[in-house]
Short mmCIF file of C-alpha atoms in Angstrom, two decimals:
data_model
loop_
_atom_site.label_atom_id
_atom_site.label_comp_id
_atom_site.label_asym_id
_atom_site.label_seq_id
_atom_site.Cartn_x
_atom_site.Cartn_y
_atom_site.Cartn_z
CA MET A 1 8.44 -20.84 -34.30
CA LEU A 2 12.16 -20.86 -35.12
CA THR A 3 12.40 -17.18 -34.14
CA ARG A 4 10.86 -17.85 -30.68
CA THR A 5 13.21 -20.77 -30.13
CA VAL A 6 16.25 -18.68 -31.05
CA ILE A 7 15.11 -15.81 -28.79
CA ALA A 8 14.36 -18.18 -25.90
CA ALA A 9 17.73 -19.88 -26.34
CA GLY A 10 19.46 -16.50 -26.35
CA LEU A 11 17.65 -15.46 -23.16
CA VAL A 12 18.56 -18.72 -21.44
CA ALA A 13 22.20 -18.30 -22.51
CA ALA A 14 22.14 -14.78 -21.05
CA GLY A 15 20.67 -16.08 -17.79
CA ILE A 16 17.28 -14.42 -18.32
CA ALA A 17 14.13 -16.44 -17.79
CA ALA A 18 11.30 -15.83 -20.23
CA THR A 19 8.05 -16.13 -18.26
CA PRO A 20 5.34 -14.16 -20.01
CA SER A 21 2.49 -15.79 -18.08
CA SER A 22 3.91 -14.85 -14.65
CA ALA A 23 4.73 -11.35 -15.87
CA TYR A 24 1.13 -10.99 -17.00
CA ALA A 25 -0.16 -12.33 -13.68
CA ALA A 26 2.02 -9.87 -11.76
CA SER A 27 0.79 -6.91 -13.80
CA ALA A 28 -2.83 -8.06 -13.45
CA ALA A 29 -2.40 -8.37 -9.66
CA SER A 30 -0.82 -4.90 -9.47
CA ALA A 31 -3.70 -3.35 -11.40
CA ALA A 32 -6.14 -4.78 -8.84
CA GLU A 33 -4.22 -3.20 -5.97
CA THR A 34 -4.62 0.49 -6.58
CA PRO A 35 -5.58 2.48 -3.48
CA GLU A 36 -8.87 3.37 -5.21
CA ARG A 37 -9.76 -0.30 -5.57
CA VAL A 38 -8.54 -1.21 -2.09
CA CYS A 39 -10.63 1.50 -0.38
CA GLY A 40 -13.62 1.21 -2.72
CA ALA A 41 -15.95 3.22 -4.91
CA GLY A 42 -15.95 6.97 -4.36
CA TYR A 43 -12.53 7.12 -2.65
CA HIS A 44 -9.89 9.39 -4.15
CA ARG A 45 -6.27 10.20 -3.31
CA VAL A 46 -5.92 13.37 -1.31
CA GLN A 47 -3.28 16.08 -1.48
CA ASP A 48 -0.30 15.19 0.72
CA GLY A 49 -1.75 11.69 1.07
CA HIS A 50 1.01 9.51 -0.33
CA ARG A 51 4.25 8.31 1.23
CA ALA A 52 6.73 5.58 0.37
CA MET A 53 7.16 2.93 3.06
CA LYS A 54 10.93 3.00 3.59
CA THR A 55 13.38 1.07 5.72
CA ARG A 56 15.98 2.88 7.84
CA ASP A 57 18.38 2.38 4.93
CA GLY A 58 15.95 4.01 2.50
CA ALA A 59 14.78 0.87 0.68
CA VAL A 60 11.17 1.20 -0.47
CA LEU A 61 9.00 -1.84 0.35
CA GLY A 62 5.65 -0.27 -0.56
CA HIS A 63 3.48 2.84 -0.49
CA VAL A 64 0.79 4.18 1.82
CA TYR A 65 -2.15 6.27 0.60
CA LEU A 66 -4.64 8.46 2.45
CA MET A 67 -7.97 8.32 0.62
CA TYR A 68 -11.15 10.36 1.05
CA ASN A 69 -14.77 9.92 -0.01
CA LYS A 70 -16.29 13.40 -0.07
CA SER A 71 -19.93 12.32 -0.34
CA ALA A 72 -19.58 9.95 2.65
CA GLY A 73 -17.19 12.20 4.63
CA LYS A 74 -14.95 9.21 5.33
CA ASN A 75 -11.24 8.45 5.10
CA CYS A 76 -9.44 5.21 4.32
CA VAL A 77 -5.75 4.29 4.35
CA ALA A 78 -4.27 1.66 2.04
CA ALA A 79 -0.75 0.28 2.59
CA ILE A 80 0.26 -1.54 -0.59
CA LYS A 81 3.41 -3.69 -0.72
CA THR A 82 5.84 -3.55 -3.63
CA ALA A 83 8.38 -5.93 -2.06
CA TYR A 84 7.64 -9.50 -0.96
CA ARG A 85 4.39 -9.39 -2.93
CA GLY A 86 2.45 -12.61 -2.68
CA THR A 87 4.30 -13.58 0.51
CA ARG A 88 2.48 -13.19 3.82
CA THR A 89 4.39 -10.59 5.82
CA VAL A 90 3.32 -8.31 8.65
CA THR A 91 1.67 -5.35 6.93
CA GLY A 92 -0.38 -2.62 8.54
CA ALA A 93 -2.29 0.59 7.96
CA SER A 94 -3.60 3.10 10.48
CA ILE A 95 -5.44 6.39 10.63
CA GLU A 96 -6.17 8.71 13.53
CA VAL A 97 -8.78 11.47 13.34
CA ARG A 98 -8.32 14.49 15.64
CA GLY A 99 -11.29 14.58 18.00
CA GLY A 100 -12.56 11.38 16.42
CA GLY A 101 -11.63 7.76 16.09
CA ARG A 102 -8.73 5.60 15.16
CA SER A 103 -8.62 2.58 12.88
CA GLU A 104 -5.80 0.10 12.40
CA ASP A 105 -5.38 -3.12 10.44
CA VAL A 106 -2.30 -5.29 11.01
CA GLN A 107 -1.96 -8.89 9.85
CA ARG A 108 0.27 -11.09 7.72
CA TYR A 109 -0.92 -9.97 4.29
CA ARG A 110 0.19 -10.97 0.81
CA PHE A 111 -0.48 -7.63 -0.94
CA TYR A 112 -1.95 -4.83 1.21
CA ALA A 113 -3.56 -3.69 4.46
CA GLU A 114 -6.52 -1.29 4.66
CA THR A 115 -8.02 0.57 7.63
CA GLY A 116 -11.66 0.48 6.66
CA HIS A 117 -13.72 3.65 6.44
CA ILE A 118 -13.65 6.16 9.29
CA ASP A 119 -15.48 9.48 9.70
CA GLY A 120 -13.16 12.39 9.00
CA SER A 121 -15.10 15.21 7.35
CA TRP A 122 -13.57 18.58 8.30
CA LYS A 123 -11.21 16.90 10.78
CA CYS A 124 -7.42 16.64 10.71
CA VAL A 125 -5.85 13.21 10.30
CA LYS A 126 -2.57 11.37 10.79
CA TYR A 127 -1.92 8.21 8.80
CA ALA A 128 0.67 5.46 8.46
CA GLY A 129 1.49 2.24 6.66
CA TRP A 130 4.20 -0.33 7.30
CA THR A 131 5.39 -3.72 6.18
CA ARG A 132 8.16 -6.15 7.10
CA ASP A 133 10.37 -8.68 5.42
CA PRO A 134 9.41 -12.39 5.66
CA ASP A 135 11.87 -12.95 8.54
CA ASN A 136 10.26 -10.08 10.50
CA ARG A 137 13.61 -8.33 10.94
CA ILE A 138 13.32 -5.30 8.66
CA GLU A 139 10.44 -2.84 8.80
CA ALA A 140 9.53 -0.15 6.29
CA TRP A 141 7.31 2.72 7.45
CA GLY A 142 5.62 5.64 5.72
CA GLY A 143 3.00 8.17 6.67
CA ARG A 144 2.52 11.47 8.43
CA ASN A 145 2.91 11.93 12.21
CA SER A 146 1.56 15.48 12.13
CA TRP A 147 -2.06 16.56 11.67
CA GLY A 148 -3.04 17.44 8.12
CA ASN A 149 -5.79 17.32 5.49
CA CYS A 150 -8.08 19.26 7.82
CA ALA A 151 -10.49 20.82 5.30
CA GLY A 152 -13.39 18.56 4.32
#
């Protein structure tokens, strides 16, 4: 007990807060927000299907993932925030399938946005994810504006 008190006092003196319960909660929340869990069972990351969501200045506020379920022939896009986590900010994800449909999800989310599942077997896709700061002044964007991932 004396050792913990001395360590805690040293951390306080150094200006560092010791909050193991919130650190655990943050890591538990992050583990639940993998693109595989966001899109669901059977979805896997695809080649060239990951981009950082960056501001104009290059700050990374999250990541966007293009996911595919081969047995269902469907795509899903997950835009997962790394900044302002737990705070409701405008966050969106979109996917467009060449010769097919388009799906978009934009709301004030705490952790991520997800497009839902859209047919995309053997069709090229474009995808994007974005998020903003709480004051709605800074936007971070990531994705691919060109067609890709065309083979099944």
